[in-house]
Amino acid sequence: MNKIVTITLIVLVAIAGIWFFTRGEQAAPATANPEPAAAESDVVIDVKGIDFAFDTTEITVNEGDVVTINFESTEGFHDWVVDEFRAGSRQVRPGTPTSVTFTADKAGTYEYYCSVGHHRAAGMVGTLTVVEAQ
Ligand SMILES: [Cu+2]
C-alpha cells in the first residue's frame, strides 16, 4: 500500500514540475524589457576611442533626434565631445564605458573630438552631420 502512495506522489510531483517549467518558458519573453537608453533615444551609436582616433568618424542623424553615444576607450584616456550641442562624455580609460545623450536640434555639420590633451590636434576627430527635418 505504501508503494502505491509513493508512486502516486512521484507522478503528481512530476506533472506539477512539467506544468511549472512549461508555464515559465511561455512567460519569459513577455517579461523581457528593452534597454532604457535605447527606449528614450531615437539613435544609439557605439563609438570606440583608441590612440589617437575614433573607430567611427562619420555619424549622421536627423534634426530633432535624441542621440545617445555609447563611448568606450579601447586604448588610452579619451572622451567624446561636440561643442555645438554642449555634449561631452566623461573622460574614461579602457574598461569603463560611458555614454552621453543630447538632442541634435540644429541641422548642419559639426566636428566631434576628444578633449584630452593634444588628441584633437593629433586627429582624434569625427564628423556629426545633422540632416534638416523635411
Ligand atoms: Cu583622446
GROMACS .gro file of N, CA and C and ligand atoms in nm:
model
  403
    1MET      N    1   0.085  -0.122   0.000
    1MET     CA    2   0.000   0.000   0.000
    1MET      C    3   0.087   0.125   0.000
    2ASN      N    4   0.195   0.127   0.082
    2ASN     CA    5   0.285   0.241   0.086
    2ASN      C    6   0.351   0.268  -0.049
    3LYS      N    7   0.380   0.159  -0.124
    3LYS     CA    8   0.443   0.175  -0.255
    3LYS      C    9   0.351   0.252  -0.351
    4ILE      N   10   0.223   0.217  -0.346
    4ILE     CA   11   0.126   0.285  -0.435
    4ILE      C   12   0.118   0.433  -0.402
    5VAL      N   13   0.117   0.466  -0.273
    5VAL     CA   14   0.111   0.607  -0.231
    5VAL      C   15   0.236   0.679  -0.278
    6THR      N   16   0.353   0.617  -0.261
    6THR     CA   17   0.479   0.679  -0.302
    6THR      C   18   0.483   0.704  -0.452
    7ILE      N   19   0.443   0.603  -0.531
    7ILE     CA   20   0.444   0.617  -0.677
    7ILE      C   21   0.347   0.727  -0.720
    8THR      N   22   0.230   0.732  -0.659
    8THR     CA   23   0.131   0.836  -0.691
    8THR      C   24   0.188   0.974  -0.662
    9LEU      N   25   0.257   0.989  -0.549
    9LEU     CA   26   0.316   1.119  -0.514
    9LEU      C   27   0.423   1.160  -0.616
   10ILE      N   28   0.508   1.062  -0.657
   10ILE     CA   29   0.614   1.093  -0.755
   10ILE      C   30   0.552   1.140  -0.887
   11VAL      N   31   0.447   1.070  -0.929
   11VAL     CA   32   0.381   1.107  -1.056
   11VAL      C   33   0.321   1.248  -1.045
   12LEU      N   34   0.257   1.277  -0.932
   12LEU     CA   35   0.196   1.409  -0.914
   12LEU      C   36   0.302   1.520  -0.914
   13VAL      N   37   0.416   1.494  -0.846
   13VAL     CA   38   0.524   1.593  -0.842
   13VAL      C   39   0.580   1.615  -0.983
   14ALA      N   40   0.594   1.506  -1.061
   14ALA     CA   41   0.645   1.516  -1.197
   14ALA      C   42   0.552   1.600  -1.284
   15ILE      N   43   0.422   1.576  -1.272
   15ILE     CA   44   0.324   1.653  -1.351
   15ILE      C   45   0.329   1.801  -1.312
   16ALA      N   46   0.336   1.826  -1.181
   16ALA     CA   47   0.342   1.965  -1.134
   16ALA      C   48   0.469   2.032  -1.186
   17GLY      N   49   0.580   1.958  -1.186
   17GLY     CA   50   0.707   2.012  -1.234
   17GLY      C   51   0.701   2.048  -1.381
   18ILE      N   52   0.646   1.956  -1.462
   18ILE     CA   53   0.634   1.982  -1.607
   18ILE      C   54   0.544   2.104  -1.631
   19TRP      N   55   0.436   2.112  -1.559
   19TRP     CA   56   0.343   2.225  -1.575
   19TRP      C   57   0.414   2.356  -1.539
   20PHE      N   58   0.490   2.353  -1.427
   20PHE     CA   59   0.557   2.474  -1.379
   20PHE      C   60   0.659   2.525  -1.480
   21PHE      N   61   0.745   2.433  -1.531
   21PHE     CA   62   0.852   2.476  -1.621
   21PHE      C   63   0.799   2.518  -1.758
   22THR      N   64   0.696   2.451  -1.805
   22THR     CA   65   0.636   2.487  -1.934
   22THR      C   66   0.576   2.627  -1.925
   23ARG      N   67   0.509   2.651  -1.813
   23ARG     CA   68   0.449   2.782  -1.789
   23ARG      C   69   0.557   2.890  -1.782
   24GLY      N   70   0.670   2.860  -1.714
   24GLY     CA   71   0.780   2.955  -1.701
   24GLY      C   72   0.838   2.993  -1.837
   25GLU      N   73   0.857   2.895  -1.925
   25GLU     CA   74   0.913   2.921  -2.057
   25GLU      C   75   0.823   3.012  -2.139
   26GLN      N   76   0.693   2.989  -2.129
   26GLN     CA   77   0.600   3.070  -2.206
   26GLN      C   78   0.596   3.215  -2.155
   27ALA      N   79   0.615   3.232  -2.026
   27ALA     CA   80   0.605   3.365  -1.968
   27ALA      C   81   0.731   3.448  -1.992
   28ALA      N   82   0.846   3.384  -2.014
   28ALA     CA   83   0.973   3.454  -2.022
   28ALA      C   84   0.980   3.568  -2.125
   29PRO      N   85   0.937   3.548  -2.251
   29PRO     CA   86   0.951   3.658  -2.348
   29PRO      C   87   0.873   3.784  -2.310
   30ALA      N   88   0.760   3.766  -2.244
   30ALA     CA   89   0.677   3.881  -2.209
   30ALA      C   90   0.744   3.970  -2.105
   31THR      N   91   0.835   3.916  -2.025
   31THR     CA   92   0.898   3.996  -1.920
   31THR      C   93   1.026   4.065  -1.966
   32ALA      N   94   1.074   4.035  -2.089
   32ALA     CA   95   1.197   4.097  -2.139
   32ALA      C   96   1.172   4.243  -2.172
   33ASN      N   97   1.255   4.331  -2.116
   33ASN     CA   98   1.239   4.475  -2.140
   33ASN      C   99   1.355   4.528  -2.224
   34PRO      N  100   1.332   4.629  -2.310
   34PRO     CA  101   1.442   4.689  -2.386
   34PRO      C  102   1.532   4.771  -2.294
   35GLU      N  103   1.654   4.800  -2.340
   35GLU     CA  104   1.747   4.883  -2.264
   35GLU      C  105   1.685   5.022  -2.245
   36PRO      N  106   1.693   5.081  -2.125
   36PRO     CA  107   1.635   5.213  -2.101
   36PRO      C  108   1.687   5.320  -2.197
   37ALA      N  109   1.820   5.322  -2.222
   37ALA     CA  110   1.878   5.425  -2.308
   37ALA      C  111   1.821   5.415  -2.449
   38ALA      N  112   1.805   5.292  -2.498
   38ALA     CA  113   1.754   5.273  -2.634
   38ALA      C  114   1.609   5.318  -2.644
   39ALA      N  115   1.533   5.297  -2.537
   39ALA     CA  116   1.392   5.330  -2.539
   39ALA      C  117   1.371   5.482  -2.542
   40GLU      N  118   1.463   5.558  -2.480
   40GLU     CA  119   1.445   5.702  -2.470
   40GLU      C  120   1.512   5.778  -2.583
   41SER      N  121   1.600   5.713  -2.658
   41SER     CA  122   1.673   5.781  -2.764
   41SER      C  123   1.625   5.736  -2.901
   42ASP      N  124   1.631   5.829  -2.999
   42ASP     CA  125   1.596   5.795  -3.136
   42ASP      C  126   1.711   5.721  -3.203
   43VAL      N  127   1.833   5.756  -3.163
   43VAL     CA  128   1.953   5.700  -3.225
   43VAL      C  129   2.052   5.662  -3.115
   44VAL      N  130   2.103   5.541  -3.120
   44VAL     CA  131   2.207   5.497  -3.025
   44VAL      C  132   2.326   5.450  -3.107
   45ILE      N  133   2.441   5.511  -3.082
   45ILE     CA  134   2.560   5.480  -3.161
   45ILE      C  135   2.675   5.442  -3.068
   46ASP      N  136   2.741   5.334  -3.102
   46ASP     CA  137   2.859   5.290  -3.026
   46ASP      C  138   2.984   5.350  -3.091
   47VAL      N  139   3.066   5.417  -3.010
   47VAL     CA  140   3.191   5.474  -3.060
   47VAL      C  141   3.304   5.427  -2.968
   48LYS      N  142   3.414   5.386  -3.029
   48LYS     CA  143   3.531   5.346  -2.951
   48LYS      C  144   3.646   5.441  -2.978
   49GLY      N  145   3.724   5.470  -2.874
   49GLY     CA  146   3.841   5.555  -2.888
   49GLY      C  147   3.968   5.473  -2.873
   50ILE      N  148   4.065   5.504  -2.961
   50ILE     CA  149   4.197   5.443  -2.949
   50ILE      C  150   4.296   5.559  -2.948
   51ASP      N  151   4.426   5.533  -2.941
   51ASP     CA  152   4.527   5.640  -2.952
   51ASP      C  153   4.562   5.660  -3.099
   52PHE      N  154   4.531   5.767  -3.168
   52PHE     CA  155   4.451   5.882  -3.130
   52PHE      C  156   4.345   5.898  -3.238
   53ALA      N  157   4.242   5.819  -3.229
   53ALA     CA  158   4.136   5.820  -3.329
   53ALA      C  159   4.009   5.758  -3.272
   54PHE      N  160   3.896   5.783  -3.341
   54PHE     CA  161   3.772   5.714  -3.311
   54PHE      C  162   3.752   5.605  -3.415
   55ASP      N  163   3.691   5.494  -3.376
   55ASP     CA  164   3.664   5.389  -3.475
   55ASP      C  165   3.550   5.431  -3.568
   56THR      N  166   3.469   5.527  -3.523
   56THR     CA  167   3.358   5.579  -3.604
   56THR      C  168   3.387   5.727  -3.629
   57THR      N  169   3.406   5.765  -3.756
   57THR     CA  170   3.443   5.904  -3.785
   57THR      C  171   3.333   5.980  -3.858
   58GLU      N  172   3.223   5.911  -3.890
   58GLU     CA  173   3.109   5.977  -3.955
   58GLU      C  174   2.981   5.932  -3.885
   59ILE      N  175   2.906   6.029  -3.832
   59ILE     CA  176   2.777   5.999  -3.770
   59ILE      C  177   2.673   6.090  -3.833
   60THR      N  178   2.564   6.030  -3.880
   60THR     CA  179   2.458   6.109  -3.942
   60THR      C  180   2.327   6.082  -3.869
   61VAL      N  181   2.260   6.190  -3.827
   61VAL     CA  182   2.131   6.178  -3.759
   61VAL      C  183   2.035   6.279  -3.820
   62ASN      N  184   1.910   6.273  -3.780
   62ASN     CA  185   1.811   6.368  -3.829
   62ASN      C  186   1.789   6.477  -3.726
   63GLU      N  187   1.761   6.597  -3.776
   63GLU     CA  188   1.734   6.711  -3.690
   63GLU      C  189   1.622   6.675  -3.591
   64GLY      N  190   1.645   6.701  -3.464
   64GLY     CA  191   1.546   6.671  -3.361
   64GLY      C  192   1.567   6.537  -3.293
   65ASP      N  193   1.655   6.455  -3.349
   65ASP     CA  194   1.680   6.323  -3.288
   65ASP      C  195   1.741   6.338  -3.149
   66VAL      N  196   1.697   6.255  -3.058
   66VAL     CA  197   1.767   6.239  -2.930
   66VAL      C  198   1.873   6.131  -2.953
   67VAL      N  199   1.998   6.173  -2.939
   67VAL     CA  200   2.110   6.086  -2.976
   67VAL      C  201   2.186   6.043  -2.851
   68THR      N  202   2.209   5.913  -2.840
   68THR     CA  203   2.294   5.861  -2.732
   68THR      C  204   2.421   5.802  -2.793
   69ILE      N  205   2.535   5.852  -2.747
   69ILE     CA  206   2.663   5.797  -2.787
   69ILE      C  207   2.712   5.709  -2.672
   70ASN      N  208   2.725   5.580  -2.698
   70ASN     CA  209   2.787   5.490  -2.601
   70ASN      C  210   2.936   5.488  -2.632
   71PHE      N  211   3.014   5.547  -2.542
   71PHE     CA  212   3.157   5.565  -2.570
   71PHE      C  213   3.243   5.476  -2.480
   72GLU      N  214   3.345   5.420  -2.543
   72GLU     CA  215   3.435   5.329  -2.472
   72GLU      C  216   3.575   5.350  -2.525
   73SER      N  217   3.673   5.350  -2.435
   73SER     CA  218   3.812   5.356  -2.478
   73SER      C  219   3.868   5.215  -2.483
   74THR      N  220   3.932   5.183  -2.594
   74THR     CA  221   3.998   5.051  -2.601
   74THR      C  222   4.148   5.065  -2.580
   75GLU      N  223   4.196   5.191  -2.579
   75GLU     CA  224   4.338   5.216  -2.559
   75GLU      C  225   4.355   5.363  -2.522
   76GLY      N  226   4.412   5.393  -2.406
   76GLY     CA  227   4.436   5.531  -2.366
   76GLY      C  228   4.317   5.595  -2.295
   77PHE      N  229   4.331   5.727  -2.269
   77PHE     CA  230   4.236   5.805  -2.190
   77PHE      C  231   4.166   5.903  -2.283
   78HIS      N  232   4.035   5.892  -2.297
   78HIS     CA  233   3.964   5.967  -2.400
   78HIS      C  234   3.823   6.009  -2.356
   79ASP      N  235   3.765   6.099  -2.436
   79ASP     CA  236   3.623   6.131  -2.422
   79ASP      C  237   3.565   6.159  -2.560
   80TRP      N  238   3.438   6.193  -2.564
   80TRP     CA  239   3.368   6.224  -2.690
   80TRP      C  240   3.292   6.353  -2.667
   81VAL      N  241   3.326   6.459  -2.744
   81VAL     CA  242   3.271   6.593  -2.721
   81VAL      C  243   3.225   6.653  -2.852
   82VAL      N  244   3.108   6.721  -2.848
   82VAL     CA  245   3.067   6.806  -2.961
   82VAL      C  246   3.018   6.938  -2.901
   83ASP      N  247   3.094   7.045  -2.925
   83ASP     CA  248   3.069   7.173  -2.859
   83ASP      C  249   2.932   7.231  -2.890
   84GLU      N  250   2.888   7.223  -3.017
   84GLU     CA  251   2.767   7.292  -3.061
   84GLU      C  252   2.642   7.244  -2.987
   85PHE      N  253   2.645   7.121  -2.935
   85PHE     CA  254   2.530   7.069  -2.860
   85PHE      C  255   2.561   7.058  -2.710
   86ARG      N  256   2.674   7.118  -2.673
   86ARG     CA  257   2.720   7.114  -2.534
   86ARG      C  258   2.715   6.971  -2.479
   87ALA      N  259   2.758   6.879  -2.562
   87ALA     CA  260   2.754   6.739  -2.523
   87ALA      C  261   2.897   6.688  -2.505
   88GLY      N  262   2.919   6.621  -2.395
   88GLY     CA  263   3.050   6.562  -2.372
   88GLY      C  264   3.040   6.447  -2.275
   89SER      N  265   3.111   6.340  -2.305
   89SER     CA  266   3.110   6.226  -2.215
   89SER      C  267   3.214   6.248  -2.105
   90ARG      N  268   3.213   6.162  -2.006
   90ARG     CA  269   3.321   6.160  -1.910
   90ARG      C  270   3.448   6.115  -1.981
   91GLN      N  271   3.564   6.150  -1.925
   91GLN     CA  272   3.691   6.101  -1.978
   91GLN      C  273   3.716   5.964  -1.915
   92VAL      N  274   3.737   5.865  -2.001
   92VAL     CA  275   3.745   5.728  -1.950
   92VAL      C  276   3.868   5.653  -2.000
   93ARG      N  277   3.906   5.555  -1.921
   93ARG     CA  278   4.011   5.461  -1.957
   93ARG      C  279   3.944   5.331  -2.002
   94PRO      N  280   4.020   5.241  -2.064
   94PRO     CA  281   3.962   5.112  -2.105
   94PRO      C  282   3.895   5.040  -1.987
   95GLY      N  283   3.782   4.979  -2.014
   95GLY     CA  284   3.711   4.902  -1.911
   95GLY      C  285   3.606   4.981  -1.836
   96THR      N  286   3.592   5.112  -1.867
   96THR     CA  287   3.489   5.193  -1.801
   96THR      C  288   3.407   5.267  -1.907
   97PRO      N  289   3.319   5.195  -1.976
   97PRO     CA  290   3.237   5.260  -2.079
   97PRO      C  291   3.147   5.367  -2.019
   98THR      N  292   3.113   5.467  -2.102
   98THR     CA  293   3.028   5.576  -2.056
   98THR      C  294   2.933   5.611  -2.169
   99SER      N  295   2.844   5.707  -2.145
   99SER     CA  296   2.756   5.748  -2.254
   99SER      C  297   2.716   5.894  -2.235
  100VAL      N  298   2.675   5.956  -2.344
  100VAL     CA  299   2.627   6.094  -2.339
  100VAL      C  300   2.506   6.102  -2.431
  101THR      N  301   2.403   6.174  -2.386
  101THR     CA  302   2.281   6.189  -2.464
  101THR      C  303   2.253   6.337  -2.486
  102PHE      N  304   2.219   6.372  -2.610
  102PHE     CA  305   2.186   6.511  -2.642
  102PHE      C  306   2.081   6.513  -2.753
  103THR      N  307   2.019   6.630  -2.771
  103THR     CA  308   1.921   6.647  -2.878
  103THR      C  309   1.988   6.723  -2.993
  104ALA      N  310   1.990   6.663  -3.110
  104ALA     CA  311   2.051   6.725  -3.228
  104ALA      C  312   1.948   6.820  -3.289
  105ASP      N  313   1.934   6.938  -3.227
  105ASP     CA  314   1.824   7.028  -3.265
  105ASP      C  315   1.862   7.135  -3.367
  106LYS      N  316   1.985   7.127  -3.422
  106LYS     CA  317   2.027   7.223  -3.525
  106LYS      C  318   2.089   7.146  -3.641
  107ALA      N  319   2.031   7.164  -3.761
  107ALA     CA  320   2.088   7.098  -3.879
  107ALA      C  321   2.226   7.157  -3.909
  108GLY      N  322   2.313   7.074  -3.964
  108GLY     CA  323   2.446   7.123  -4.001
  108GLY      C  324   2.549   7.013  -3.990
  109THR      N  325   2.675   7.055  -4.007
  109THR     CA  326   2.787   6.961  -3.997
  109THR      C  327   2.879   7.008  -3.886
  110TYR      N  328   2.907   6.922  -3.794
  110TYR     CA  329   2.982   6.959  -3.675
  110TYR      C  330   3.098   6.862  -3.653
  111GLU      N  331   3.203   6.915  -3.589
  111GLU     CA  332   3.315   6.827  -3.557
  111GLU      C  333   3.301   6.777  -3.414
  112TYR      N  334   3.313   6.647  -3.397
  112TYR     CA  335   3.326   6.595  -3.261
  112TYR      C  336   3.471   6.554  -3.241
  113TYR      N  337   3.514   6.553  -3.115
  113TYR     CA  338   3.656   6.532  -3.089
  113TYR      C  339   3.679   6.479  -2.948
  114CYS      N  340   3.803   6.441  -2.924
  114CYS     CA  341   3.847   6.403  -2.790
  114CYS      C  342   3.915   6.524  -2.729
  115SER      N  343   3.871   6.565  -2.608
  115SER     CA  344   3.924   6.688  -2.546
  115SER      C  345   4.044   6.661  -2.456
  116VAL      N  346   4.090   6.538  -2.450
  116VAL     CA  347   4.205   6.505  -2.366
  116VAL      C  348   4.334   6.551  -2.434
  117GLY      N  349   4.417   6.627  -2.359
  117GLY     CA  350   4.550   6.667  -2.406
  117GLY      C  351   4.549   6.721  -2.548
  118HIS      N  352   4.639   6.671  -2.631
  118HIS     CA  353   4.654   6.718  -2.768
  118HIS      C  354   4.583   6.625  -2.867
  119HIS      N  355   4.492   6.541  -2.818
  119HIS     CA  356   4.431   6.438  -2.903
  119HIS      C  357   4.356   6.496  -3.023
  120ARG      N  358   4.284   6.611  -3.000
  120ARG     CA  359   4.209   6.669  -3.110
  120ARG      C  360   4.305   6.711  -3.221
  121ALA      N  361   4.415   6.780  -3.182
  121ALA     CA  362   4.514   6.824  -3.280
  121ALA      C  363   4.581   6.704  -3.348
  122ALA      N  364   4.590   6.593  -3.276
  122ALA     CA  365   4.653   6.473  -3.333
  122ALA      C  366   4.560   6.399  -3.428
  123GLY      N  367   4.436   6.451  -3.440
  123GLY     CA  368   4.344   6.391  -3.538
  123GLY      C  369   4.235   6.307  -3.478
  124MET      N  370   4.217   6.315  -3.346
  124MET     CA  371   4.110   6.236  -3.284
  124MET      C  372   3.979   6.314  -3.296
  125VAL      N  373   3.925   6.312  -3.420
  125VAL     CA  374   3.805   6.389  -3.454
  125VAL      C  375   3.714   6.305  -3.543
  126GLY      N  376   3.591   6.353  -3.557
  126GLY     CA  377   3.496   6.291  -3.649
  126GLY      C  378   3.393   6.395  -3.689
  127THR      N  379   3.305   6.357  -3.779
  127THR     CA  380   3.205   6.450  -3.831
  127THR      C  381   3.064   6.404  -3.795
  128LEU      N  382   2.990   6.494  -3.729
  128LEU     CA  383   2.850   6.469  -3.699
  128LEU      C  384   2.766   6.550  -3.797
  129THR      N  385   2.688   6.482  -3.878
  129THR     CA  386   2.601   6.551  -3.973
  129THR      C  387   2.457   6.540  -3.924
  130VAL      N  388   2.392   6.656  -3.909
  130VAL     CA  389   2.252   6.660  -3.868
  130VAL      C  390   2.170   6.704  -3.989
  131VAL      N  391   2.089   6.612  -4.039
  131VAL     CA  392   2.012   6.635  -4.162
  131VAL      C  393   1.886   6.715  -4.127
  132GLU      N  394   1.863   6.824  -4.202
  132GLU     CA  395   1.750   6.912  -4.179
  132GLU      C  396   1.617   6.836  -4.189
  133ALA      N  397   1.527   6.864  -4.095
  133ALA     CA  398   1.396   6.799  -4.096
  133ALA      C  399   1.317   6.844  -4.219
  134GLN      N  400   1.240   6.753  -4.278
  134GLN     CA  401   1.163   6.786  -4.400
  134GLN      C  402   1.034   6.857  -4.364
  135CU      CU  403   4.171   6.101  -2.667
   0.00000   0.00000   0.00000
